[in-house]
């Protein structure tokens, strides 16, 4: 993928909400399966959510019912609406194209948590 730019992070109290955005000046997101990943200090990169090019959505268990992923092809932007935030959601969030493993789960590793990212801090 070309350069991806994340934005929308910030500092909120537990129970608060944020909406993250991911766009690119050089890459068209729509034809690809896209995802959000996060990395907290001292932790490995973690897959959070994905949306297929057809609009099918997937979530890791810890965010189901709280986070909503979406895309706006006209704006070439992917979003992550995060509601009822918890302190354990604190991390740098990254967007990336998804690579599916043989078990139909997104592959995840350090390379999926690279780039600018956007910091989300949730205080209790």
mmCIF file with all atom_site columns, C-alpha atoms in Angstrom:
data_model
loop_
_atom_site.group_PDB
_atom_site.id
_atom_site.type_symbol
_atom_site.label_atom_id
_atom_site.label_alt_id
_atom_site.label_comp_id
_atom_site.label_asym_id
_atom_site.label_entity_id
_atom_site.label_seq_id
_atom_site.pdbx_PDB_ins_code
_atom_site.Cartn_x
_atom_site.Cartn_y
_atom_site.Cartn_z
_atom_site.occupancy
_atom_site.B_iso_or_equiv
_atom_site.pdbx_formal_charge
_atom_site.auth_seq_id
_atom_site.auth_comp_id
_atom_site.auth_asym_id
_atom_site.auth_atom_id
_atom_site.pdbx_PDB_model_num
ATOM 1   C CA . UNK A 1 1   ? 0.000   0.000   0.000  1.00 0.00 ? 1   UNK A CA 1
ATOM 2   C CA . UNK A 1 2   ? 1.058   3.597   -0.377 1.00 0.00 ? 2   UNK A CA 1
ATOM 3   C CA . UNK A 1 3   ? 1.439   5.945   2.496  1.00 0.00 ? 3   UNK A CA 1
ATOM 4   C CA . UNK A 1 4   ? -1.433  5.709   4.957  1.00 0.00 ? 4   UNK A CA 1
ATOM 5   C CA . UNK A 1 5   ? -2.229  8.563   7.324  1.00 0.00 ? 5   UNK A CA 1
ATOM 6   C CA . UNK A 1 6   ? -4.044  8.035   10.608 1.00 0.00 ? 6   UNK A CA 1
ATOM 7   C CA . UNK A 1 7   ? -5.705  10.778  12.637 1.00 0.00 ? 7   UNK A CA 1
ATOM 8   C CA . UNK A 1 8   ? -8.358  11.368  15.268 1.00 0.00 ? 8   UNK A CA 1
ATOM 9   C CA . UNK A 1 9   ? -6.631  10.084  18.373 1.00 0.00 ? 9   UNK A CA 1
ATOM 10  C CA . UNK A 1 10  ? -6.644  11.919  21.666 1.00 0.00 ? 10  UNK A CA 1
ATOM 11  C CA . UNK A 1 11  ? -7.033  11.683  25.414 1.00 0.00 ? 11  UNK A CA 1
ATOM 12  C CA . UNK A 1 12  ? -10.412 10.812  26.892 1.00 0.00 ? 12  UNK A CA 1
ATOM 13  C CA . UNK A 1 13  ? -11.824 9.455   30.098 1.00 0.00 ? 13  UNK A CA 1
ATOM 14  C CA . UNK A 1 14  ? -13.183 5.942   30.369 1.00 0.00 ? 14  UNK A CA 1
ATOM 15  C CA . UNK A 1 15  ? -16.584 5.743   28.745 1.00 0.00 ? 15  UNK A CA 1
ATOM 16  C CA . UNK A 1 16  ? -15.691 8.413   26.220 1.00 0.00 ? 16  UNK A CA 1
ATOM 17  C CA . UNK A 1 17  ? -15.528 8.129   22.455 1.00 0.00 ? 17  UNK A CA 1
ATOM 18  C CA . UNK A 1 18  ? -13.218 8.917   19.575 1.00 0.00 ? 18  UNK A CA 1
ATOM 19  C CA . UNK A 1 19  ? -13.369 8.456   15.813 1.00 0.00 ? 19  UNK A CA 1
ATOM 20  C CA . UNK A 1 20  ? -10.182 7.540   14.027 1.00 0.00 ? 20  UNK A CA 1
ATOM 21  C CA . UNK A 1 21  ? -9.643  8.191   10.334 1.00 0.00 ? 21  UNK A CA 1
ATOM 22  C CA . UNK A 1 22  ? -7.295  6.600   7.823  1.00 0.00 ? 22  UNK A CA 1
ATOM 23  C CA . UNK A 1 23  ? -6.661  8.010   4.385  1.00 0.00 ? 23  UNK A CA 1
ATOM 24  C CA . UNK A 1 24  ? -3.928  8.153   1.779  1.00 0.00 ? 24  UNK A CA 1
ATOM 25  C CA . UNK A 1 25  ? -2.783  10.688  -0.810 1.00 0.00 ? 25  UNK A CA 1
ATOM 26  C CA . UNK A 1 26  ? -1.290  7.913   -2.951 1.00 0.00 ? 26  UNK A CA 1
ATOM 27  C CA . UNK A 1 27  ? -3.315  4.726   -2.363 1.00 0.00 ? 27  UNK A CA 1
ATOM 28  C CA . UNK A 1 28  ? -6.976  3.934   -3.068 1.00 0.00 ? 28  UNK A CA 1
ATOM 29  C CA . UNK A 1 29  ? -8.348  2.108   -0.036 1.00 0.00 ? 29  UNK A CA 1
ATOM 30  C CA . UNK A 1 30  ? -11.616 0.831   -1.506 1.00 0.00 ? 30  UNK A CA 1
ATOM 31  C CA . UNK A 1 31  ? -10.386 -2.165  -3.532 1.00 0.00 ? 31  UNK A CA 1
ATOM 32  C CA . UNK A 1 32  ? -8.451  -3.579  -0.573 1.00 0.00 ? 32  UNK A CA 1
ATOM 33  C CA . UNK A 1 33  ? -9.340  -5.275  2.671  1.00 0.00 ? 33  UNK A CA 1
ATOM 34  C CA . UNK A 1 34  ? -8.297  -2.768  5.304  1.00 0.00 ? 34  UNK A CA 1
ATOM 35  C CA . UNK A 1 35  ? -7.793  -2.970  9.015  1.00 0.00 ? 35  UNK A CA 1
ATOM 36  C CA . UNK A 1 36  ? -6.958  -1.215  12.236 1.00 0.00 ? 36  UNK A CA 1
ATOM 37  C CA . UNK A 1 37  ? -4.159  -2.430  14.481 1.00 0.00 ? 37  UNK A CA 1
ATOM 38  C CA . UNK A 1 38  ? -2.851  -1.122  17.797 1.00 0.00 ? 38  UNK A CA 1
ATOM 39  C CA . UNK A 1 39  ? 0.212   -1.369  19.952 1.00 0.00 ? 39  UNK A CA 1
ATOM 40  C CA . UNK A 1 40  ? 0.406   -0.477  23.613 1.00 0.00 ? 40  UNK A CA 1
ATOM 41  C CA . UNK A 1 41  ? 3.757   0.189   25.306 1.00 0.00 ? 41  UNK A CA 1
ATOM 42  C CA . UNK A 1 42  ? 5.530   -3.068  26.014 1.00 0.00 ? 42  UNK A CA 1
ATOM 43  C CA . UNK A 1 43  ? 2.980   -5.073  24.052 1.00 0.00 ? 43  UNK A CA 1
ATOM 44  C CA . UNK A 1 44  ? 3.009   -6.674  20.638 1.00 0.00 ? 44  UNK A CA 1
ATOM 45  C CA . UNK A 1 45  ? 1.065   -5.323  17.701 1.00 0.00 ? 45  UNK A CA 1
ATOM 46  C CA . UNK A 1 46  ? -2.581  -6.386  17.969 1.00 0.00 ? 46  UNK A CA 1
ATOM 47  C CA . UNK A 1 47  ? -5.249  -6.650  15.275 1.00 0.00 ? 47  UNK A CA 1
ATOM 48  C CA . UNK A 1 48  ? -8.389  -4.686  16.196 1.00 0.00 ? 48  UNK A CA 1
ATOM 49  C CA . UNK A 1 49  ? -10.816 -4.678  13.275 1.00 0.00 ? 49  UNK A CA 1
ATOM 50  C CA . UNK A 1 50  ? -11.059 -5.173  9.519  1.00 0.00 ? 50  UNK A CA 1
ATOM 51  C CA . UNK A 1 51  ? -13.407 -4.294  6.706  1.00 0.00 ? 51  UNK A CA 1
ATOM 52  C CA . UNK A 1 52  ? -13.398 -6.143  3.422  1.00 0.00 ? 52  UNK A CA 1
ATOM 53  C CA . UNK A 1 53  ? -13.680 -4.436  0.076  1.00 0.00 ? 53  UNK A CA 1
ATOM 54  C CA . UNK A 1 54  ? -17.294 -5.645  0.059  1.00 0.00 ? 54  UNK A CA 1
ATOM 55  C CA . UNK A 1 55  ? -17.971 -4.071  3.442  1.00 0.00 ? 55  UNK A CA 1
ATOM 56  C CA . UNK A 1 56  ? -17.916 -7.153  5.653  1.00 0.00 ? 56  UNK A CA 1
ATOM 57  C CA . UNK A 1 57  ? -16.640 -6.238  9.097  1.00 0.00 ? 57  UNK A CA 1
ATOM 58  C CA . UNK A 1 58  ? -14.634 -8.174  11.662 1.00 0.00 ? 58  UNK A CA 1
ATOM 59  C CA . UNK A 1 59  ? -13.642 -7.343  15.241 1.00 0.00 ? 59  UNK A CA 1
ATOM 60  C CA . UNK A 1 60  ? -11.418 -8.742  17.915 1.00 0.00 ? 60  UNK A CA 1
ATOM 61  C CA . UNK A 1 61  ? -13.494 -9.921  20.874 1.00 0.00 ? 61  UNK A CA 1
ATOM 62  C CA . UNK A 1 62  ? -12.401 -7.154  23.242 1.00 0.00 ? 62  UNK A CA 1
ATOM 63  C CA . UNK A 1 63  ? -13.907 -4.393  21.082 1.00 0.00 ? 63  UNK A CA 1
ATOM 64  C CA . UNK A 1 64  ? -17.067 -6.072  19.809 1.00 0.00 ? 64  UNK A CA 1
ATOM 65  C CA . UNK A 1 65  ? -20.123 -3.974  20.571 1.00 0.00 ? 65  UNK A CA 1
ATOM 66  C CA . UNK A 1 66  ? -17.999 -0.880  21.255 1.00 0.00 ? 66  UNK A CA 1
ATOM 67  C CA . UNK A 1 67  ? -16.072 -0.200  18.036 1.00 0.00 ? 67  UNK A CA 1
ATOM 68  C CA . UNK A 1 68  ? -17.472 0.203   14.522 1.00 0.00 ? 68  UNK A CA 1
ATOM 69  C CA . UNK A 1 69  ? -15.340 0.124   11.390 1.00 0.00 ? 69  UNK A CA 1
ATOM 70  C CA . UNK A 1 70  ? -16.530 1.708   8.162  1.00 0.00 ? 70  UNK A CA 1
ATOM 71  C CA . UNK A 1 71  ? -15.259 3.159   4.923  1.00 0.00 ? 71  UNK A CA 1
ATOM 72  C CA . UNK A 1 72  ? -16.248 5.986   2.637  1.00 0.00 ? 72  UNK A CA 1
ATOM 73  C CA . UNK A 1 73  ? -14.893 5.256   -0.807 1.00 0.00 ? 73  UNK A CA 1
ATOM 74  C CA . UNK A 1 74  ? -15.859 8.686   -2.105 1.00 0.00 ? 74  UNK A CA 1
ATOM 75  C CA . UNK A 1 75  ? -13.629 10.222  0.565  1.00 0.00 ? 75  UNK A CA 1
ATOM 76  C CA . UNK A 1 76  ? -11.003 7.443   0.283  1.00 0.00 ? 76  UNK A CA 1
ATOM 77  C CA . UNK A 1 77  ? -11.184 7.169   4.053  1.00 0.00 ? 77  UNK A CA 1
ATOM 78  C CA . UNK A 1 78  ? -11.639 4.385   6.567  1.00 0.00 ? 78  UNK A CA 1
ATOM 79  C CA . UNK A 1 79  ? -12.991 5.093   10.036 1.00 0.00 ? 79  UNK A CA 1
ATOM 80  C CA . UNK A 1 80  ? -13.003 3.470   13.447 1.00 0.00 ? 80  UNK A CA 1
ATOM 81  C CA . UNK A 1 81  ? -15.728 4.761   15.737 1.00 0.00 ? 81  UNK A CA 1
ATOM 82  C CA . UNK A 1 82  ? -14.729 3.884   19.279 1.00 0.00 ? 82  UNK A CA 1
ATOM 83  C CA . UNK A 1 83  ? -17.385 4.144   21.988 1.00 0.00 ? 83  UNK A CA 1
ATOM 84  C CA . UNK A 1 84  ? -17.301 3.277   25.676 1.00 0.00 ? 84  UNK A CA 1
ATOM 85  C CA . UNK A 1 85  ? -13.523 3.442   25.669 1.00 0.00 ? 85  UNK A CA 1
ATOM 86  C CA . UNK A 1 86  ? -11.621 1.618   28.384 1.00 0.00 ? 86  UNK A CA 1
ATOM 87  C CA . UNK A 1 87  ? -8.125  2.221   29.782 1.00 0.00 ? 87  UNK A CA 1
ATOM 88  C CA . UNK A 1 88  ? -6.999  -1.018  28.146 1.00 0.00 ? 88  UNK A CA 1
ATOM 89  C CA . UNK A 1 89  ? -7.758  0.556   24.751 1.00 0.00 ? 89  UNK A CA 1
ATOM 90  C CA . UNK A 1 90  ? -4.823  2.910   25.291 1.00 0.00 ? 90  UNK A CA 1
ATOM 91  C CA . UNK A 1 91  ? -2.370  2.379   22.438 1.00 0.00 ? 91  UNK A CA 1
ATOM 92  C CA . UNK A 1 92  ? -1.059  3.805   19.209 1.00 0.00 ? 92  UNK A CA 1
ATOM 93  C CA . UNK A 1 93  ? -3.509  2.889   16.465 1.00 0.00 ? 93  UNK A CA 1
ATOM 94  C CA . UNK A 1 94  ? -2.420  2.132   12.905 1.00 0.00 ? 94  UNK A CA 1
ATOM 95  C CA . UNK A 1 95  ? -4.261  1.369   9.695  1.00 0.00 ? 95  UNK A CA 1
ATOM 96  C CA . UNK A 1 96  ? -2.961  -1.076  7.131  1.00 0.00 ? 96  UNK A CA 1
ATOM 97  C CA . UNK A 1 97  ? -4.024  -3.426  4.392  1.00 0.00 ? 97  UNK A CA 1
ATOM 98  C CA . UNK A 1 98  ? -5.051  -6.826  5.686  1.00 0.00 ? 98  UNK A CA 1
ATOM 99  C CA . UNK A 1 99  ? -3.271  -10.042 4.807  1.00 0.00 ? 99  UNK A CA 1
ATOM 100 C CA . UNK A 1 100 ? -5.371  -13.088 5.615  1.00 0.00 ? 100 UNK A CA 1
ATOM 101 C CA . UNK A 1 101 ? -3.794  -16.200 7.061  1.00 0.00 ? 101 UNK A CA 1
ATOM 102 C CA . UNK A 1 102 ? -4.680  -19.758 6.084  1.00 0.00 ? 102 UNK A CA 1
ATOM 103 C CA . UNK A 1 103 ? -7.043  -19.862 9.078  1.00 0.00 ? 103 UNK A CA 1
ATOM 104 C CA . UNK A 1 104 ? -8.911  -16.832 7.674  1.00 0.00 ? 104 UNK A CA 1
ATOM 105 C CA . UNK A 1 105 ? -7.642  -14.649 10.505 1.00 0.00 ? 105 UNK A CA 1
ATOM 106 C CA . UNK A 1 106 ? -5.658  -11.493 9.753  1.00 0.00 ? 106 UNK A CA 1
ATOM 107 C CA . UNK A 1 107 ? -1.928  -11.920 9.957  1.00 0.00 ? 107 UNK A CA 1
ATOM 108 C CA . UNK A 1 108 ? -0.394  -9.602  12.506 1.00 0.00 ? 108 UNK A CA 1
ATOM 109 C CA . UNK A 1 109 ? 3.173   -8.680  13.294 1.00 0.00 ? 109 UNK A CA 1
ATOM 110 C CA . UNK A 1 110 ? 5.403   -5.647  13.807 1.00 0.00 ? 110 UNK A CA 1
ATOM 111 C CA . UNK A 1 111 ? 5.011   -4.574  10.192 1.00 0.00 ? 111 UNK A CA 1
ATOM 112 C CA . UNK A 1 112 ? 1.310   -3.884  10.731 1.00 0.00 ? 112 UNK A CA 1
ATOM 113 C CA . UNK A 1 113 ? 2.111   -1.359  13.478 1.00 0.00 ? 113 UNK A CA 1
ATOM 114 C CA . UNK A 1 114 ? 4.388   0.943   11.563 1.00 0.00 ? 114 UNK A CA 1
ATOM 115 C CA . UNK A 1 115 ? 4.022   4.464   10.261 1.00 0.00 ? 115 UNK A CA 1
ATOM 116 C CA . UNK A 1 116 ? 2.714   7.605   11.871 1.00 0.00 ? 116 UNK A CA 1
ATOM 117 C CA . UNK A 1 117 ? -0.132  6.072   13.874 1.00 0.00 ? 117 UNK A CA 1
ATOM 118 C CA . UNK A 1 118 ? -2.422  8.029   16.149 1.00 0.00 ? 118 UNK A CA 1
ATOM 119 C CA . UNK A 1 119 ? -2.253  7.917   19.940 1.00 0.00 ? 119 UNK A CA 1
ATOM 120 C CA . UNK A 1 120 ? -5.337  7.000   21.943 1.00 0.00 ? 120 UNK A CA 1
ATOM 121 C CA . UNK A 1 121 ? -5.118  7.492   25.700 1.00 0.00 ? 121 UNK A CA 1
ATOM 122 C CA . UNK A 1 122 ? -7.994  6.497   27.967 1.00 0.00 ? 122 UNK A CA 1
ATOM 123 C CA . UNK A 1 123 ? -7.825  7.439   31.630 1.00 0.00 ? 123 UNK A CA 1
ATOM 124 C CA . UNK A 1 124 ? -9.814  5.792   34.379 1.00 0.00 ? 124 UNK A CA 1
#
